[in-house]
Coordinates of C-alpha atoms in Angstrom, one line a residue:
X1 CA 114.5 81.4 107.2
X2 CA 114.1 81.3 110.2
X3 CA 117.9 80.3 111.9
X4 CA 117.8 81.0 115.8
X5 CA 114.9 82.0 118.2
X6 CA 115.9 83.0 121.8
X7 CA 112.3 82.9 124.8
X8 CA 112.3 85.0 127.5
X9 CA 109.7 84.8 130.3
X10 CA 106.7 83.6 128.0
X11 CA 105.0 81.1 130.0
X12 CA 106.3 78.0 131.0
X13 CA 109.5 78.9 128.9
X14 CA 112.2 80.8 131.2
X15 CA 115.6 80.8 128.7
X16 CA 114.9 78.8 125.5
X17 CA 117.3 78.6 122.5
X18 CA 116.4 77.4 119.1
X19 CA 117.8 76.6 116.0
X20 CA 116.6 76.0 113.4
X21 CA 117.4 74.2 110.1
X22 CA 116.5 74.8 106.6
X23 CA 114.4 72.1 105.4
X24 CA 112.0 70.1 107.9
X25 CA 111.8 71.2 111.2
X26 CA 109.6 69.3 113.8
X27 CA 108.8 69.7 117.1
X28 CA 107.9 66.9 119.4
X29 CA 106.9 66.7 122.9
X30 CA 104.5 65.8 125.8
X31 CA 101.4 67.1 125.6
X32 CA 101.4 70.0 127.7
X33 CA 105.3 70.2 127.2
X34 CA 105.4 73.9 125.3
X35 CA 105.4 72.8 122.4
X36 CA 102.3 75.8 121.0
X37 CA 104.5 78.5 123.3
X38 CA 107.0 78.3 120.7
X39 CA 104.4 78.9 117.8
X40 CA 103.1 82.5 119.5
X41 CA 107.1 83.0 120.5
X42 CA 107.3 82.8 116.6
X43 CA 103.8 85.0 116.2
X44 CA 105.2 87.5 118.5
X45 CA 107.9 88.7 116.2
X46 CA 105.9 88.3 113.6
X47 CA 103.6 91.3 114.7
X48 CA 101.4 89.7 115.8
X49 CA 98.9 90.0 119.1
X50 CA 100.5 89.5 121.6
X51 CA 98.9 89.1 125.3
X52 CA 100.5 90.6 129.1
X53 CA 99.2 87.3 130.3
X54 CA 102.1 85.1 127.9
X55 CA 104.9 86.9 130.6
X56 CA 106.0 84.4 132.9
X57 CA 104.8 84.5 136.1
X58 CA 106.7 86.6 138.6
X59 CA 108.4 88.9 135.1
X60 CA 107.9 92.3 134.3
X61 CA 108.3 90.9 130.3
X62 CA 108.9 89.0 128.7
X63 CA 111.0 89.2 125.2
X64 CA 111.6 87.2 121.8
X65 CA 114.1 87.4 119.3
X66 CA 114.7 86.2 116.2
X67 CA 117.1 86.0 113.4
X68 CA 116.2 85.4 109.8
X69 CA 118.8 84.6 107.0
X70 CA 118.9 84.8 103.2
X71 CA 115.3 87.6 103.1
X72 CA 116.4 89.3 100.5
X73 CA 116.0 93.6 100.1
X74 CA 112.2 93.6 100.9
X75 CA 110.4 97.4 99.9
X76 CA 109.6 97.5 103.4
X77 CA 112.8 98.0 103.8
X78 CA 113.1 101.1 102.3
X79 CA 109.0 102.3 103.0
X80 CA 110.4 102.8 107.0
X81 CA 113.7 103.4 106.9
X82 CA 114.5 100.5 108.0
X83 CA 118.3 99.7 106.8
X84 CA 118.0 96.3 105.1
X85 CA 121.2 94.2 106.5
X86 CA 122.4 91.1 103.6
X87 CA 123.4 88.7 106.0
X88 CA 120.6 88.2 109.0
X89 CA 117.0 90.4 109.5
X90 CA 117.6 90.3 113.2
X91 CA 113.4 90.9 115.2
X92 CA 112.9 92.2 118.1
X93 CA 110.0 91.7 120.4
X94 CA 109.5 93.1 124.1
X95 CA 106.3 92.5 125.6
X96 CA 105.4 94.4 129.7
X97 CA 102.9 93.7 132.2
X98 CA 101.9 97.8 131.4
X99 CA 100.1 97.0 127.9
X100 CA 103.6 98.1 126.5
X101 CA 105.1 96.9 123.0
X102 CA 108.2 97.6 122.2
X103 CA 109.3 96.0 118.5
X104 CA 112.4 97.0 116.8
X105 CA 114.0 96.0 113.2
X106 CA 117.8 95.2 112.4
X107 CA 117.3 98.0 116.0
X108 CA 115.4 99.8 114.8
X109 CA 111.8 100.7 116.9
X110 CA 109.2 99.9 114.9
X111 CA 105.5 99.7 115.9
X112 CA 103.9 96.6 116.3
X113 CA 101.6 97.2 112.7
X114 CA 105.0 98.0 110.6
X115 CA 105.7 94.4 112.2
X116 CA 102.9 92.7 111.3
X117 CA 103.5 94.0 107.8
X118 CA 106.6 92.8 107.4
X119 CA 105.7 89.5 109.8
X120 CA 103.4 88.7 107.1
X121 CA 105.8 88.8 104.4
X122 CA 108.7 86.2 106.8
X123 CA 106.4 83.6 107.2
X124 CA 103.0 82.2 107.1
X125 CA 101.1 80.0 110.4
X126 CA 99.0 77.1 109.6
X127 CA 97.0 75.5 112.5
X128 CA 93.9 73.8 113.6
X129 CA 91.8 76.4 113.3
X130 CA 92.9 77.3 109.6
X131 CA 91.9 74.0 109.0
X132 CA 87.6 75.1 110.8
X133 CA 87.5 78.1 108.6
X134 CA 87.0 75.5 105.2
X135 CA 83.9 75.2 106.2
X136 CA 83.0 78.7 106.2
X137 CA 81.9 79.4 102.8
X138 CA 82.7 82.8 103.0
X139 CA 86.3 82.2 103.1
X140 CA 86.5 80.9 99.5
X141 CA 86.1 83.9 97.3
X142 CA 89.5 84.8 99.4
X143 CA 91.6 81.4 99.6
X144 CA 90.0 82.0 94.9
X145 CA 91.3 85.5 95.0
X146 CA 94.7 84.2 96.2
X147 CA 95.0 81.5 93.9
X148 CA 93.9 84.0 90.4
X149 CA 96.9 87.0 91.5
X150 CA 93.4 89.7 90.7
X151 CA 94.7 91.6 93.0
X152 CA 94.6 95.3 89.8
X153 CA 90.9 94.0 89.2
X154 CA 89.9 93.2 92.6
X155 CA 91.0 96.8 93.2
X156 CA 89.3 97.8 89.5
X157 CA 86.1 97.4 90.5
X158 CA 85.8 97.9 94.5
X159 CA 86.5 101.5 93.3
X160 CA 83.2 101.9 90.8
X161 CA 81.8 99.7 93.0
X162 CA 82.7 101.7 95.9
X163 CA 82.1 105.3 93.2
X164 CA 78.5 103.3 92.4
X165 CA 77.5 103.0 96.3
X166 CA 78.3 106.8 96.9
X167 CA 75.7 107.9 93.0
X168 CA 73.6 105.5 94.9
X169 CA 73.4 106.9 98.7
X170 CA 72.9 110.4 96.9
X171 CA 70.4 109.6 94.9
X172 CA 68.3 108.3 98.2
X173 CA 69.0 111.2 100.3
X174 CA 67.2 113.4 97.2
X175 CA 63.9 110.6 96.5
X176 CA 62.5 112.0 99.9
X177 CA 58.2 112.2 99.2
X178 CA 57.0 115.1 98.4
X179 CA 55.2 115.8 102.5
X180 CA 58.7 115.2 103.7
X181 CA 59.4 117.4 100.8
X182 CA 57.7 120.6 101.9
X183 CA 58.3 119.7 106.1
X184 CA 62.0 119.9 105.3
X185 CA 61.9 123.4 102.6
X186 CA 59.5 125.2 105.0
X187 CA 62.2 124.6 107.8
X188 CA 64.7 125.6 105.5
X189 CA 62.7 128.9 104.3
X190 CA 62.5 129.7 108.0
X191 CA 66.6 128.8 109.5
X192 CA 67.8 131.2 105.7
X193 CA 65.0 134.1 106.4
X194 CA 65.5 134.4 110.2
X195 CA 69.7 134.3 110.2
X196 CA 69.9 136.5 107.4
X197 CA 67.5 138.9 108.7
X198 CA 69.9 139.6 111.5
X199 CA 72.6 141.1 108.6
X200 CA 75.5 139.1 110.8
X201 CA 79.1 139.9 110.3
X202 CA 82.0 137.7 110.7
X203 CA 83.8 137.8 114.7
X204 CA 80.5 140.6 115.5
X205 CA 79.7 138.3 118.3
X206 CA 83.8 139.0 119.7
X207 CA 83.5 142.1 118.6
X208 CA 80.6 143.7 121.0
X209 CA 81.7 141.3 123.9
X210 CA 84.2 142.8 124.5
X211 CA 82.6 146.6 123.7
X212 CA 80.4 145.3 126.7
X213 CA 83.1 144.3 128.8
X214 CA 84.7 147.6 127.6
X215 CA 81.2 150.0 128.2
X216 CA 80.3 148.4 131.9
X217 CA 83.8 149.5 133.4
X218 CA 84.1 152.7 131.7
X219 CA 84.0 154.7 134.6
X220 CA 87.1 152.8 136.4
X221 CA 88.3 153.2 132.9
X222 CA 88.2 156.6 132.9
X223 CA 89.2 157.3 136.6
X224 CA 92.0 155.3 135.5
X225 CA 93.2 157.1 132.1
X226 CA 92.3 160.0 133.9
X227 CA 94.8 159.9 136.7
X228 CA 97.5 157.7 134.3
X229 CA 96.6 161.0 131.9
X230 CA 97.3 163.9 135.2
X231 CA 100.6 161.7 136.0
X232 CA 102.4 162.3 132.5
X233 CA 100.6 165.8 131.6
X234 CA 100.4 166.9 135.3
X235 CA 98.3 169.1 137.9
X236 CA 97.1 172.2 140.1
X237 CA 100.0 170.7 142.4
X238 CA 102.6 168.9 140.7
X239 CA 104.2 168.2 137.7
X240 CA 103.6 165.8 135.4
X241 CA 106.6 163.1 134.5
X242 CA 106.8 165.4 130.7
X243 CA 107.3 168.3 131.3
X244 CA 109.7 166.4 134.5
X245 CA 111.8 165.4 131.4
X246 CA 111.8 168.3 129.7
X247 CA 113.7 169.1 132.5
X248 CA 116.0 167.2 132.5
X249 CA 116.4 167.4 128.7
X250 CA 117.8 171.3 129.3
X251 CA 119.7 170.4 132.3
X252 CA 121.8 168.0 130.1
X253 CA 121.7 169.4 127.1
X254 CA 123.2 172.7 128.6
X255 CA 126.3 170.0 129.7
X256 CA 126.7 168.9 126.6
X257 CA 129.5 171.7 126.1
X258 CA 131.0 170.9 128.9
X259 CA 131.0 167.1 127.5
X260 CA 130.4 165.5 124.5
X261 CA 130.3 162.2 126.0
X262 CA 126.7 162.8 127.5
X263 CA 125.3 163.4 123.3
X264 CA 124.1 160.4 123.7
X265 CA 122.3 160.8 127.1
X266 CA 120.7 163.3 126.2
X267 CA 119.8 162.6 122.4
X268 CA 118.1 158.9 124.1
X269 CA 116.1 161.3 126.9
X270 CA 114.9 163.6 124.2
X271 CA 113.7 160.3 122.2
X272 CA 111.9 159.2 126.0
X273 CA 110.5 162.6 126.6
X274 CA 108.9 162.3 122.1
X275 CA 107.5 159.1 123.4
X276 CA 106.1 159.8 126.8
X277 CA 105.0 162.8 124.7
X278 CA 102.8 160.9 122.2
X279 CA 101.4 157.8 124.9
X280 CA 100.3 160.9 126.4
X281 CA 98.2 162.0 123.6
X282 CA 97.0 158.6 123.0
X283 CA 95.9 157.8 126.8
X284 CA 94.6 162.4 126.3
X285 CA 91.9 160.8 123.1
X286 CA 91.2 157.8 124.9
X287 CA 89.6 159.1 128.4
X288 CA 88.2 161.4 126.5
X289 CA 85.8 158.6 123.4
X290 CA 84.1 156.3 126.9
X291 CA 81.4 159.1 126.6
X292 CA 78.7 157.9 125.9
X293 CA 75.4 156.8 126.2
X294 CA 72.6 154.8 128.3
X295 CA 71.1 154.5 124.6
X296 CA 73.9 152.7 123.6
X297 CA 74.9 150.3 126.3
X298 CA 70.6 149.0 125.9
X299 CA 72.0 149.0 121.7
X300 CA 74.4 147.1 122.0
X301 CA 72.7 144.3 124.3
X302 CA 68.9 143.8 122.5
X303 CA 72.3 143.3 119.2
X304 CA 73.5 140.8 121.5
X305 CA 70.5 139.0 122.7
X306 CA 69.4 139.1 119.0
X307 CA 73.3 137.5 118.5
X308 CA 72.6 133.9 121.1
X309 CA 69.6 133.7 120.1
X310 CA 70.8 131.8 116.7
X311 CA 73.8 130.7 118.4
X312 CA 71.3 128.8 120.8
X313 CA 69.9 126.9 117.0
X314 CA 72.4 127.1 114.8
X315 CA 76.1 127.2 116.6
X316 CA 78.6 128.6 118.5
X317 CA 79.5 132.2 116.2
X318 CA 78.3 133.9 114.2
X319 CA 81.0 132.5 112.2
X320 CA 79.9 128.7 113.0
X321 CA 75.9 130.8 111.9
X322 CA 77.0 132.0 108.9
X323 CA 78.7 128.7 107.9
X324 CA 75.1 126.1 109.2
X325 CA 73.6 129.2 106.5
X326 CA 75.1 128.6 103.6
X327 CA 75.2 124.5 104.4
X328 CA 70.9 125.5 104.3
X329 CA 71.2 127.5 100.8
X330 CA 73.3 124.4 99.6
X331 CA 70.4 122.1 101.2
X332 CA 67.7 124.3 99.8
X333 CA 68.6 124.9 95.8
X334 CA 69.1 120.8 95.9
X335 CA 66.0 120.0 97.3
X336 CA 64.2 122.5 94.9
X337 CA 66.4 121.7 92.4
X338 CA 67.0 117.4 92.9
X339 CA 64.8 116.8 89.2
X340 CA 67.8 118.0 87.6
X341 CA 69.8 116.5 89.9
X342 CA 68.1 113.6 89.7
X343 CA 67.8 113.3 86.3
X344 CA 72.2 113.9 86.3
X345 CA 72.7 111.0 88.9
X346 CA 71.0 108.5 87.4
X347 CA 72.3 109.1 83.9
X348 CA 75.3 108.8 86.2
X349 CA 74.5 106.1 88.0
X350 CA 73.3 103.5 84.6
X351 CA 77.3 104.8 83.0
X352 CA 78.8 103.8 86.7
X353 CA 77.1 100.9 87.0
X354 CA 77.9 99.6 83.6
X355 CA 81.6 99.8 84.8
X356 CA 81.8 98.2 87.6
X357 CA 79.6 95.8 85.0
X358 CA 82.5 95.4 83.0
X359 CA 85.2 95.5 85.8
X360 CA 82.6 93.0 87.6
X361 CA 83.2 90.6 84.2
X362 CA 86.7 91.3 84.4
X363 CA 87.4 89.6 87.7
X364 CA 84.8 86.9 86.9
X365 CA 87.0 85.2 83.9
X366 CA 90.1 85.6 86.1
X367 CA 88.5 83.8 88.6
X368 CA 86.7 80.6 86.4
X369 CA 90.3 80.5 84.5
X370 CA 92.1 80.4 88.1
X371 CA 89.3 78.4 89.8
X372 CA 89.8 75.1 86.9
X373 CA 93.8 75.5 88.2
X374 CA 92.8 75.3 91.8
X375 CA 90.6 72.0 91.0
X376 CA 93.6 70.6 89.2
X377 CA 95.9 71.9 91.3
X378 CA 93.8 70.7 94.5
X379 CA 93.2 67.1 93.8
X380 CA 96.9 66.1 92.3
X381 CA 97.6 66.9 95.5
X382 CA 94.9 65.8 97.7
X383 CA 96.3 62.4 94.8
X384 CA 99.6 62.5 96.7
X385 CA 97.7 62.9 100.4
X386 CA 95.8 59.1 99.5
X387 CA 92.9 61.1 97.9
X388 CA 92.6 59.8 94.6
X389 CA 89.1 59.3 94.6
X390 CA 87.8 62.9 95.7
X391 CA 86.3 65.8 93.7
X392 CA 86.8 68.8 94.1
X393 CA 85.3 71.6 92.2
X394 CA 84.4 75.6 93.4
X395 CA 81.0 76.0 91.8
X396 CA 79.6 80.0 90.6
X397 CA 76.6 81.5 91.8
X398 CA 76.7 84.6 89.6
X399 CA 75.2 87.5 91.8
X400 CA 74.6 91.6 91.4
X401 CA 77.4 94.3 92.5
X402 CA 78.0 93.5 95.6
X403 CA 81.6 94.8 98.0
X404 CA 83.0 91.5 95.9
X405 CA 82.8 91.3 92.9
X406 CA 79.5 89.8 91.3
X407 CA 80.2 86.5 92.1
X408 CA 80.2 84.2 95.2
X409 CA 82.3 80.7 95.3
X410 CA 82.1 78.1 97.4
X411 CA 84.4 75.1 97.6
X412 CA 82.2 71.7 96.8
X413 CA 84.4 67.9 97.1
X414 CA 83.7 64.4 97.2
X415 CA 85.3 61.5 99.4
X416 CA 83.3 59.0 98.0
X417 CA 83.2 58.0 94.3
X418 CA 79.5 58.3 93.5
X419 CA 78.6 60.6 96.1
X420 CA 77.1 64.3 95.2
X421 CA 78.8 67.4 95.1
X422 CA 78.6 68.9 98.4
X423 CA 79.1 71.3 101.4
X424 CA 83.3 70.6 103.1
X425 CA 81.3 71.1 106.6
X426 CA 79.0 67.8 105.2
X427 CA 81.2 65.5 103.7
X428 CA 84.7 65.5 104.9
X429 CA 86.1 63.7 108.1
X430 CA 88.5 65.8 110.1
X431 CA 91.4 63.6 108.8
X432 CA 89.9 64.9 105.2
X433 CA 89.8 68.7 105.8
X434 CA 93.2 68.8 107.7
X435 CA 95.3 67.4 104.0
X436 CA 92.3 69.1 102.0
X437 CA 93.0 72.5 103.8
X438 CA 97.3 71.5 103.5
X439 CA 96.8 70.6 100.1
X440 CA 95.2 74.5 99.8
X441 CA 97.9 75.8 101.8
X442 CA 100.5 74.3 99.1
X443 CA 98.8 74.8 96.7
X444 CA 98.6 78.7 97.5
X445 CA 102.4 79.0 99.1
X446 CA 103.7 78.5 95.8
X447 CA 102.5 81.4 94.5
X448 CA 103.7 83.8 97.2
X449 CA 107.7 84.5 98.4
X450 CA 107.0 83.7 101.9
X451 CA 110.3 81.6 102.3
X452 CA 108.9 79.7 106.3
X453 CA 105.5 77.8 107.0
X454 CA 104.9 76.5 109.7
X455 CA 102.5 73.6 110.2
X456 CA 100.7 73.7 114.4
X457 CA 99.3 70.4 114.3
X458 CA 97.0 70.6 111.1
X459 CA 97.5 66.5 111.3
X460 CA 94.8 65.7 113.5
X461 CA 92.3 63.2 112.4
X462 CA 94.9 61.7 110.3
X463 CA 97.3 58.1 111.0
X464 CA 98.7 54.7 109.0
X465 CA 98.9 55.9 105.3
X466 CA 97.0 59.3 104.7
X467 CA 99.8 60.3 107.4
X468 CA 102.9 59.1 105.7
X469 CA 100.8 60.7 102.0
X470 CA 101.0 63.9 104.7
X471 CA 104.5 63.3 106.5
X472 CA 105.5 63.5 101.5
X473 CA 103.2 66.3 101.0
X474 CA 105.8 68.5 104.2
X475 CA 109.3 66.3 103.1
X476 CA 108.5 67.3 99.4
X477 CA 107.1 70.9 99.7
X478 CA 110.8 71.6 102.4
X479 CA 112.5 71.3 99.5
X480 CA 111.8 74.7 98.1
X481 CA 111.0 76.6 101.7
X482 CA 111.9 76.3 105.3
X483 CA 109.3 73.6 107.4
X484 CA 108.1 74.1 111.0
X485 CA 105.5 72.4 111.7
X486 CA 104.9 70.1 115.7
X487 CA 103.1 67.1 115.6
X488 CA 102.0 63.7 117.3
X489 CA 103.2 61.5 114.4
X490 CA 105.7 59.2 114.4
X491 CA 105.8 59.4 110.2
X492 CA 106.3 63.8 110.8
X493 CA 109.3 63.3 113.6
X494 CA 111.0 60.3 110.5
X495 CA 111.0 62.4 107.9
X496 CA 112.5 65.5 108.8
X497 CA 115.6 66.9 108.8
X498 CA 115.7 69.1 112.1
X499 CA 114.2 66.9 115.4
X500 CA 113.7 69.6 118.3
X501 CA 111.9 68.2 121.3
X502 CA 110.3 70.2 124.5
X503 CA 109.7 69.1 127.3
X504 CA 109.3 70.5 130.6
X505 CA 110.1 69.5 134.5
X506 CA 109.2 70.7 137.7
X507 CA 112.3 72.7 140.4
X508 CA 112.2 74.6 143.1
X509 CA 107.8 74.8 142.7
X510 CA 108.3 76.5 139.2
X511 CA 107.9 75.1 135.6
X512 CA 110.4 74.6 133.7
X513 CA 110.0 74.2 130.0
X514 CA 112.8 72.9 127.7
X515 CA 114.0 72.7 123.6
X516 CA 116.6 69.7 122.8
X517 CA 117.6 69.4 119.7
X518 CA 118.1 65.5 119.3
X519 CA 120.9 63.5 117.8
X520 CA 119.9 59.7 115.6
X521 CA 120.2 58.4 119.1
X522 CA 117.7 60.6 120.5
X523 CA 115.2 60.9 117.5
X524 CA 114.6 57.0 117.8
X525 CA 114.1 56.9 121.6
X526 CA 111.3 59.7 120.7
X527 CA 109.5 58.2 118.3
X528 CA 109.4 54.9 120.0
X529 CA 107.8 57.0 122.8
X530 CA 104.7 58.9 119.8
X531 CA 104.2 55.2 118.8
X532 CA 104.1 53.5 121.6
X533 CA 103.3 55.6 125.0
X534 CA 105.4 56.1 127.9
X535 CA 106.3 52.2 128.4
X536 CA 109.2 52.3 125.0
X537 CA 109.8 48.5 124.3
X538 CA 112.0 47.0 121.8
X539 CA 109.8 46.6 119.1
X540 CA 108.8 49.9 119.1
X541 CA 113.3 50.6 119.4
X542 CA 112.9 48.4 116.6
X543 CA 110.1 50.2 115.1
X544 CA 111.0 54.0 115.2
X545 CA 114.4 52.9 113.8
X546 CA 112.7 51.0 111.1
X547 CA 111.3 54.9 109.9
X548 CA 113.5 56.7 110.6
X549 CA 116.3 54.2 108.6
X550 CA 113.2 55.0 105.4

């Protein structure tokens, strides 16, 4: 469960430490006191999106941390190389003005995306907007799949459907009319012939451009090479380096008979002389190879011109052009043999569609069985929430292959005896919708292992006996799950095991929010305020005391 929540510099909360207990926890307070800010802080440590405008005015960053206890060894820890600590789980998150987020789990940095994957296994938050999602029939199939636990069957169907879609796309691509086909064939043949006639070689353009650069600068290179060869070989007026090295080698060799320690130096000098002679020979050969005719340069320019024209059309390099050529050849083969290919693809498609339909029917069977069970469970839950006369069904419409299966599902209900089943948006009031969503959440919560449920003002539009039933239902759920509930209903506050009061005050021109755990007397005062408003009377206090007693 969530044991401790620490908040710093989030909106009007400068600093707060909140301790939660097992069972049923409620948060109450005046409108605007900051109850939703606490939920936002919890969302942040679950990896939900946190904007920098949540940072308290004048601060560089916001910080929130949470301690969870009793969390089992989830696979997430091993998958992300985070140490699992059975005593407690510590999650921390910093939100900076520059948009940077720093998240840590048990001291190890993680990304926001990884934190979100962990967060959905720890807490499920249900807000008022979730109830409105019931109006959107596009969500109904998702709710049913969650209840059905049909992940494996849905994955098998999805894989089969994607294969069908890929084959259909290829058939569409090859299915062109004859005039379009002829135009494309003519274009491809022209491109293939133009490239093939050039007889390109991979890397030829780079080699020719390097050669052109040498030829264009051949006079400079020849002059420089001649100077280098003369410096090494020598000329009429001076000895070259080779001759001087030879003289030095002989002179040192004649001294070795007097001092043997000079022999290593004489050997190194001999090696240097051989090396310089080899370099000189290579430079001389390179100098002699620079001789060329104007015709050679002209031919080279003509060849490069052909390559450049092809590069403008088909690719940046000879390698790219040759790859384009292969692509054209393949496409031409596909078109010329498209009839055979289409025939084969159609056979493949028939088999693939049959496989996808088989997977879709298997998925439908599981969904329909789950739909009956879901309707039965929701009706049972609604009866406990003071809606015993409600009718609720999952209506199926059979479809062809779609991305989500072969079914369209929508929830229909009748809130009153004698009324026809209709879409929820046409028959459910706000209070009824809140209770239906609570029933659905409770049923789905039984299917997962998320230990903590948060309900953020889901009691909107609920009052009287219905509010009491909602309170009893949450209290019942709290026997196996930790419940955190933001509420304005006295009935819910009175049923809680832990009651936290959120208030705000202005000090020195700044607004501060505080969170205070209430004892019995404090709870009585707060529930009396909820019942009667700002003016607390003996009557409201007695009503509060009576509610707490029961």
